[in-house]
Amino acid sequence: MPDASSFSPDYVSARARFRAAALAAGADLAACSLGLNGPTGEDLTIDFARLGSLQADRVVLFSSGLHGIEGFVGAAIQCALLEEGLGSWSPPSDQAVLFLHGLNPWGMAHGRRVNEDNIDLNRNFLGPEEPWRGLPEGFNEVERLLHPRGPRPRPDLFTLRALLLSLRHGRAAIHAPAVGQYDRPRGLFFGGNGPSRANLRLREVLARWIGQPAELLHLDLHSGVGPWADAVLLAEASASTPEFLRLERGFDAVRVLAAPSEGSVRGAFLPWMKSQLSGVRYTGLTAEFGTVSPLRLLKALRDENRAWHHEPHGSPAFVNAREALAQVLVPPSRRWRERVAPLGVRIAQRTLQLGLGAPVNDAPVP
Ligand SMILES: [Zn+2]
């Protein structure tokens, strides 16, 4: 039964467990080095596992760790699925199940949501014509609150200042920068000034790893957004389209939200995946496992970002900010983990049924 023990304490053990679980399930494995090291000198890799033939027509893909530290939640679900959720099932010749582990292994190994260049990878997949610059509308109003310079002023009054900003500019104003910015390399939601290492490496290997299926359903695993220990699925499909209605019906008990018609994130990963897989009927879903309120989450992100750039590494303020980030992205709470691991596996099993078009097995659903 997936539970709190599905979670790994650090990147090295998460990767080792993923590899072992994939091998035990009969998967083929590959690792793609990014030429970077973790805190104990380990080589950082994006790991890939494949159950089923490269010629499969219907494929389901589970990816984790696009946002570094959030990868501990995604990896727990991937491992629990491989270790227990698949039972004795193995795919028939026209189906395959793929796993991408640790898309931002540097962030996962170093406890950050961003990568080695402070890049939010989910803002780094711009299309070929899109400029690597720009600030979102309303950015200037919130910049001073989100990007404080230097050591933390005391008292900080973040919540009060955020409230005043909301009163002046509307409730959504404070979250406006979250759609991505390209002009503040040390800021939050920085999309980069060019493709990141992970982006470039994925371009090289993705087609080889995925093959040429007719259909691919992709579940990208994240944490932080939504009600505590509950899940929300963000579909890369507009409301009322047949694709969206299929997903909404398919995940009946889990909330599925349609892609917003405007104000959407720049450089997001899933639309880029779709663009790379021409000829494939691609459906992307982001799974979010909720923790705290959006304002608390934003404060933790902002405090950690400030500490990373402006506090001596290892100082008490630095350590506190990093622990606070871990609390809101991979809550250590046993109750949270005991709810999220089985919920994640149930969602993954449902994704398999939807993506492969048939019940996967009759193994006990946790
Ligand atoms: Zn995320």
Coordinates of C-alpha atoms and ligand atoms in Angstrom, one line a residue:
M1 CA 0.0 0.0 0.0
P2 CA 1.5 3.3 -1.0
D3 CA 2.0 5.5 2.0
A4 CA 4.6 7.9 3.6
S5 CA 7.3 5.2 3.0
S6 CA 6.9 5.8 -0.7
F7 CA 8.8 9.1 -0.3
S8 CA 12.6 9.3 -0.5
P9 CA 14.7 11.6 1.7
D10 CA 17.1 12.8 -1.0
Y11 CA 17.8 12.8 -4.7
V12 CA 20.3 9.9 -4.7
S13 CA 18.0 7.6 -2.8
A14 CA 15.0 8.7 -4.9
R15 CA 16.8 7.9 -8.1
A16 CA 18.2 4.6 -6.9
R17 CA 14.7 3.5 -5.8
F18 CA 13.2 4.6 -9.1
R19 CA 15.8 2.6 -11.0
A20 CA 15.4 -0.5 -8.9
A21 CA 11.6 -0.3 -9.1
A22 CA 11.7 0.1 -12.8
L23 CA 14.0 -2.8 -13.3
A24 CA 12.0 -5.0 -11.0
A25 CA 8.9 -4.2 -13.1
G26 CA 10.7 -5.3 -16.2
A27 CA 11.4 -1.8 -17.7
D28 CA 14.2 -0.7 -19.9
L29 CA 16.3 2.1 -18.4
A30 CA 18.3 4.9 -19.7
A31 CA 20.0 7.9 -17.9
C32 CA 20.9 11.2 -19.5
S33 CA 23.6 13.1 -17.7
L34 CA 23.3 16.9 -17.5
G35 CA 27.0 17.3 -16.7
L36 CA 26.2 18.7 -13.2
N37 CA 26.8 17.4 -9.7
G38 CA 24.7 17.1 -6.6
P39 CA 25.8 18.2 -3.1
T40 CA 27.7 15.0 -2.5
G41 CA 29.4 15.0 -5.9
E42 CA 27.0 12.6 -7.7
D43 CA 26.4 12.9 -11.4
L44 CA 22.9 14.4 -12.0
T45 CA 20.7 12.6 -14.5
I46 CA 17.3 12.6 -16.0
D47 CA 16.2 9.0 -15.8
F48 CA 14.0 7.3 -18.3
A49 CA 12.2 3.9 -17.9
R50 CA 10.1 2.2 -20.5
L51 CA 7.7 -0.7 -20.1
G52 CA 6.6 -2.1 -23.4
S53 CA 7.6 -1.9 -27.0
L54 CA 9.0 1.1 -28.9
Q55 CA 6.5 0.3 -31.6
A56 CA 3.6 0.7 -29.2
D57 CA 0.6 2.7 -30.6
R58 CA -0.8 3.9 -27.3
V59 CA 1.6 5.3 -24.7
V60 CA 1.2 6.8 -21.3
L61 CA 4.0 9.0 -19.9
F62 CA 4.5 9.9 -16.2
S63 CA 7.1 12.7 -15.6
S64 CA 8.4 14.1 -12.3
G65 CA 10.7 16.8 -11.0
L66 CA 10.2 19.6 -13.6
H67 CA 10.2 21.8 -10.5
G68 CA 13.2 20.3 -8.8
I69 CA 12.2 19.7 -5.1
E70 CA 8.6 19.0 -6.1
G71 CA 10.1 15.8 -7.7
F72 CA 10.0 14.1 -4.4
V73 CA 6.2 13.9 -4.6
G74 CA 6.2 12.8 -8.3
A75 CA 9.0 10.3 -7.7
A76 CA 7.1 8.8 -4.7
I77 CA 4.0 8.3 -7.0
Q78 CA 6.1 6.9 -9.8
C79 CA 7.8 4.4 -7.4
A80 CA 4.6 3.4 -5.7
L81 CA 3.0 2.8 -9.1
L82 CA 6.0 0.7 -10.3
E83 CA 6.4 -1.1 -6.9
E84 CA 2.7 -1.8 -6.2
G85 CA 0.2 -0.1 -8.5
L86 CA 0.9 -2.1 -11.6
G87 CA 0.6 -5.5 -9.9
S88 CA 1.8 -8.2 -12.3
W89 CA 0.6 -6.3 -15.3
S90 CA 2.8 -5.9 -18.3
P91 CA 1.7 -4.0 -21.5
P92 CA 0.5 -5.9 -24.6
S93 CA 2.5 -5.3 -27.7
D94 CA 0.7 -2.2 -28.8
Q95 CA 0.9 -0.4 -25.5
A96 CA 3.8 1.1 -23.5
V97 CA 4.2 3.0 -20.2
L98 CA 7.1 5.5 -19.9
F99 CA 8.6 7.3 -16.9
L100 CA 10.8 10.4 -16.8
H101 CA 12.3 10.8 -13.4
G102 CA 13.9 14.1 -12.2
L103 CA 13.5 16.5 -15.1
N104 CA 15.3 19.1 -13.0
P105 CA 17.7 16.9 -11.1
W106 CA 19.8 19.8 -9.9
G107 CA 16.8 21.4 -8.2
M108 CA 15.8 18.1 -6.7
A109 CA 19.3 17.4 -5.4
H110 CA 19.8 20.9 -4.0
G111 CA 16.3 21.4 -2.6
R112 CA 15.3 24.2 -5.0
R113 CA 12.3 24.5 -7.3
V114 CA 14.4 26.1 -10.0
N115 CA 17.4 24.7 -11.9
E116 CA 21.2 25.5 -11.6
D117 CA 20.7 28.8 -13.4
N118 CA 17.7 30.0 -11.3
I119 CA 15.4 29.0 -14.2
D120 CA 11.9 27.8 -13.7
L121 CA 11.9 24.9 -16.2
N122 CA 8.2 25.2 -16.7
R123 CA 8.8 28.7 -18.2
N124 CA 11.8 27.6 -20.3
F125 CA 10.2 25.8 -23.2
L126 CA 9.4 28.8 -25.5
G127 CA 8.6 28.2 -29.1
P128 CA 11.1 29.0 -31.8
E129 CA 9.6 32.4 -32.6
E130 CA 9.1 33.6 -29.0
P131 CA 11.5 36.2 -27.6
W132 CA 13.6 35.3 -24.5
R133 CA 12.7 38.6 -22.8
G134 CA 9.8 40.4 -21.3
L135 CA 8.0 40.9 -18.0
P136 CA 4.3 40.1 -17.5
E137 CA 1.7 42.8 -17.2
G138 CA 1.5 44.1 -13.7
F139 CA 5.0 42.9 -12.8
N140 CA 6.3 46.4 -11.7
E141 CA 3.6 46.7 -9.0
V142 CA 4.6 43.6 -7.2
E143 CA 8.4 43.5 -7.9
R144 CA 9.5 45.1 -4.7
L145 CA 7.4 42.7 -2.6
L146 CA 8.6 39.6 -4.5
H147 CA 12.2 40.5 -5.0
P148 CA 13.5 42.2 -1.8
R149 CA 17.2 42.9 -2.0
G150 CA 19.7 42.2 0.7
P151 CA 19.1 40.6 4.1
R152 CA 15.6 40.3 5.4
P153 CA 14.2 43.5 6.9
R154 CA 12.5 42.9 10.3
P155 CA 9.6 42.9 10.6
D156 CA 8.9 41.8 7.0
L157 CA 5.2 42.4 6.9
F158 CA 4.8 40.3 3.7
T159 CA 1.2 39.4 4.3
L160 CA 0.1 42.9 5.1
R161 CA 1.9 44.3 2.1
A162 CA 0.4 41.6 -0.1
L163 CA -3.1 42.5 1.2
L164 CA -2.6 46.2 0.5
L165 CA -1.4 45.3 -3.0
S166 CA -4.5 43.2 -3.6
L167 CA -6.7 46.0 -2.4
R168 CA -5.0 48.5 -4.8
H169 CA -4.6 46.3 -7.9
G170 CA -7.0 43.3 -7.4
R171 CA -6.5 39.9 -5.9
A172 CA -4.8 38.4 -8.9
A173 CA -2.2 41.1 -9.1
I174 CA 0.2 39.5 -6.7
H175 CA 0.3 36.3 -8.7
A176 CA 0.8 38.0 -12.1
P177 CA 4.5 37.3 -12.3
A178 CA 3.8 33.5 -12.1
V179 CA 3.1 33.4 -15.8
G180 CA 6.9 33.8 -16.3
Q181 CA 9.4 36.6 -16.7
Y182 CA 12.6 36.7 -18.8
D183 CA 14.3 40.0 -17.6
R184 CA 15.2 39.2 -13.9
P185 CA 17.6 36.3 -13.8
R186 CA 17.7 36.3 -10.0
G187 CA 13.9 36.7 -9.7
L188 CA 11.0 34.3 -9.3
F189 CA 9.5 32.5 -12.3
F190 CA 12.5 33.4 -14.5
G191 CA 12.2 31.5 -17.8
G192 CA 15.9 31.9 -18.8
N193 CA 17.6 33.7 -21.7
G194 CA 17.8 30.5 -23.8
P195 CA 17.1 26.8 -23.6
S196 CA 18.3 25.2 -20.3
R197 CA 20.5 22.1 -20.3
A198 CA 17.5 19.9 -19.6
N199 CA 15.6 21.5 -22.5
L200 CA 18.5 20.9 -24.9
R201 CA 19.1 17.3 -23.7
L202 CA 15.4 16.4 -24.0
R203 CA 15.4 17.7 -27.6
E204 CA 18.2 15.2 -28.3
V205 CA 16.7 12.1 -26.7
L206 CA 13.0 12.5 -26.5
A207 CA 12.0 11.1 -29.9
R208 CA 14.3 8.1 -29.4
W209 CA 12.8 7.4 -26.0
I210 CA 9.1 8.0 -26.9
G211 CA 9.0 6.4 -30.4
Q212 CA 6.2 7.2 -32.7
P213 CA 2.9 6.3 -31.0
A214 CA -0.5 7.3 -32.4
E215 CA -1.6 8.5 -29.0
L216 CA 0.2 9.7 -25.9
L217 CA -1.3 10.7 -22.6
H218 CA 1.2 12.5 -20.4
L219 CA 0.8 13.1 -16.7
D220 CA 3.3 15.6 -15.3
L221 CA 3.5 15.4 -11.5
H222 CA 3.8 18.6 -9.4
S223 CA 3.0 19.8 -5.9
G224 CA 2.0 22.9 -4.1
V225 CA -1.2 24.1 -5.8
G226 CA -4.6 23.2 -4.5
P227 CA -6.3 22.1 -1.3
W228 CA -4.2 20.4 1.3
A229 CA -3.4 16.7 0.4
D230 CA -5.9 16.8 -2.4
A231 CA -5.3 16.7 -6.2
V232 CA -6.3 18.9 -9.1
L233 CA -5.5 18.1 -12.7
L234 CA -4.8 20.9 -15.2
A235 CA -5.6 19.9 -18.7
E236 CA -3.9 21.2 -21.8
A237 CA -7.3 21.4 -23.4
S238 CA -9.9 24.2 -23.6
A239 CA -13.2 23.8 -21.8
S240 CA -16.0 22.1 -23.8
T241 CA -13.6 20.4 -26.3
P242 CA -14.2 16.7 -26.7
E243 CA -10.6 16.1 -25.3
F244 CA -11.4 18.0 -22.1
L245 CA -14.8 16.3 -21.6
R246 CA -13.1 12.9 -22.0
L247 CA -10.6 13.8 -19.2
E248 CA -13.3 15.3 -17.0
R249 CA -15.4 12.2 -17.3
G250 CA -12.4 9.9 -17.0
F251 CA -11.2 11.3 -13.7
D252 CA -14.7 11.7 -12.2
A253 CA -13.8 12.1 -8.5
V254 CA -10.8 14.4 -9.2
R255 CA -11.1 18.0 -10.2
V256 CA -10.0 18.6 -13.8
L257 CA -9.5 22.2 -14.9
A258 CA -9.4 23.4 -18.5
A259 CA -6.5 25.5 -19.9
P260 CA -7.2 29.2 -19.4
S261 CA -8.1 31.0 -22.7
E262 CA -5.8 33.9 -21.8
G263 CA -3.1 34.8 -19.3
S264 CA -1.5 31.4 -19.6
V265 CA 2.1 30.6 -18.6
R266 CA 4.8 31.3 -21.2
G267 CA 7.3 28.6 -22.0
A268 CA 5.4 25.8 -20.4
F269 CA 6.6 22.2 -20.8
L270 CA 3.5 20.4 -21.9
P271 CA 2.6 22.6 -25.0
W272 CA 6.2 22.2 -26.0
M273 CA 6.0 18.4 -25.7
K274 CA 3.0 18.5 -28.0
S275 CA 4.9 20.6 -30.5
Q276 CA 7.8 18.1 -30.5
L277 CA 5.6 15.1 -31.1
S278 CA 4.1 15.9 -34.5
G279 CA 1.9 13.2 -35.8
V280 CA 1.1 12.0 -32.2
R281 CA -2.3 12.6 -30.7
Y282 CA -0.9 14.2 -27.5
T283 CA -2.8 15.0 -24.4
G284 CA -1.1 16.7 -21.5
L285 CA -2.2 16.9 -17.9
T286 CA -0.4 18.5 -15.0
A287 CA -1.2 16.9 -11.6
E288 CA -0.9 19.2 -8.6
F289 CA -1.0 17.9 -5.1
G290 CA -2.0 20.7 -2.8
T291 CA -0.3 22.0 0.3
V292 CA -0.9 25.5 1.5
S293 CA -2.7 28.7 0.3
P294 CA -1.4 30.4 -2.8
L295 CA -0.2 33.4 -0.7
R296 CA 1.8 31.2 1.8
L297 CA 3.3 29.3 -1.1
L298 CA 4.3 32.5 -2.8
K299 CA 5.9 33.8 0.4
A300 CA 7.9 30.6 0.8
L301 CA 9.1 30.8 -2.8
R302 CA 10.1 34.4 -2.4
D303 CA 11.8 33.9 0.9
E304 CA 13.9 31.0 -0.4
N305 CA 14.8 32.9 -3.5
R306 CA 15.9 35.9 -1.5
A307 CA 17.9 33.7 0.9
W308 CA 19.6 31.8 -2.0
H309 CA 20.8 35.1 -3.6
H310 CA 21.4 37.3 -0.6
E311 CA 22.1 35.2 2.6
P312 CA 25.4 33.4 3.3
H313 CA 24.7 29.8 2.4
G314 CA 24.5 27.7 5.5
S315 CA 23.5 30.7 7.7
P316 CA 20.4 30.2 10.0
A317 CA 18.3 32.5 7.8
F318 CA 19.3 30.5 4.7
V319 CA 18.6 27.1 6.3
N320 CA 15.2 28.3 7.6
A321 CA 14.1 29.6 4.3
R322 CA 15.0 26.3 2.6
E323 CA 13.2 24.3 5.2
A324 CA 10.1 26.5 4.8
L325 CA 10.2 25.8 1.1
A326 CA 10.4 22.1 1.7
Q327 CA 7.4 22.3 4.1
V328 CA 5.1 23.8 1.4
L329 CA 6.3 21.7 -1.6
V330 CA 7.1 18.3 0.0
P331 CA 5.3 18.5 3.4
P332 CA 7.0 16.1 5.9
S333 CA 3.6 15.6 7.5
R334 CA 2.8 11.9 7.7
R335 CA -0.9 12.5 7.2
W336 CA -0.2 14.5 4.0
R337 CA 2.1 11.8 2.6
E338 CA -0.3 9.0 3.6
R339 CA -3.1 10.7 1.7
V340 CA -1.1 11.8 -1.4
A341 CA 0.8 8.6 -2.2
P342 CA -2.3 6.4 -2.7
L343 CA -4.2 9.3 -4.3
G344 CA -1.4 9.8 -6.7
V345 CA -1.3 6.1 -7.6
R346 CA -5.1 6.1 -8.1
I347 CA -4.8 9.0 -10.5
A348 CA -1.9 7.3 -12.3
Q349 CA -3.9 4.1 -12.6
R350 CA -6.8 6.1 -14.0
T351 CA -4.4 7.8 -16.4
L352 CA -3.3 4.3 -17.6
Q353 CA -6.8 3.2 -18.1
L354 CA -7.7 6.3 -20.1
G355 CA -4.5 6.4 -22.1
L356 CA -4.3 2.7 -22.9
G357 CA -8.0 2.4 -23.5
A358 CA -8.6 -0.6 -21.2
P359 CA -8.5 -1.6 -17.5
V360 CA -4.8 -2.2 -16.7
N361 CA -5.3 -4.9 -14.2
D362 CA -7.4 -6.0 -11.3
A363 CA -4.6 -5.4 -8.8
P364 CA -6.1 -3.9 -5.6
V365 CA -6.5 -0.2 -6.0
P366 CA -5.2 1.4 -2.8
Ligands
ZN1 ZN 5.4 22.6 -10.1

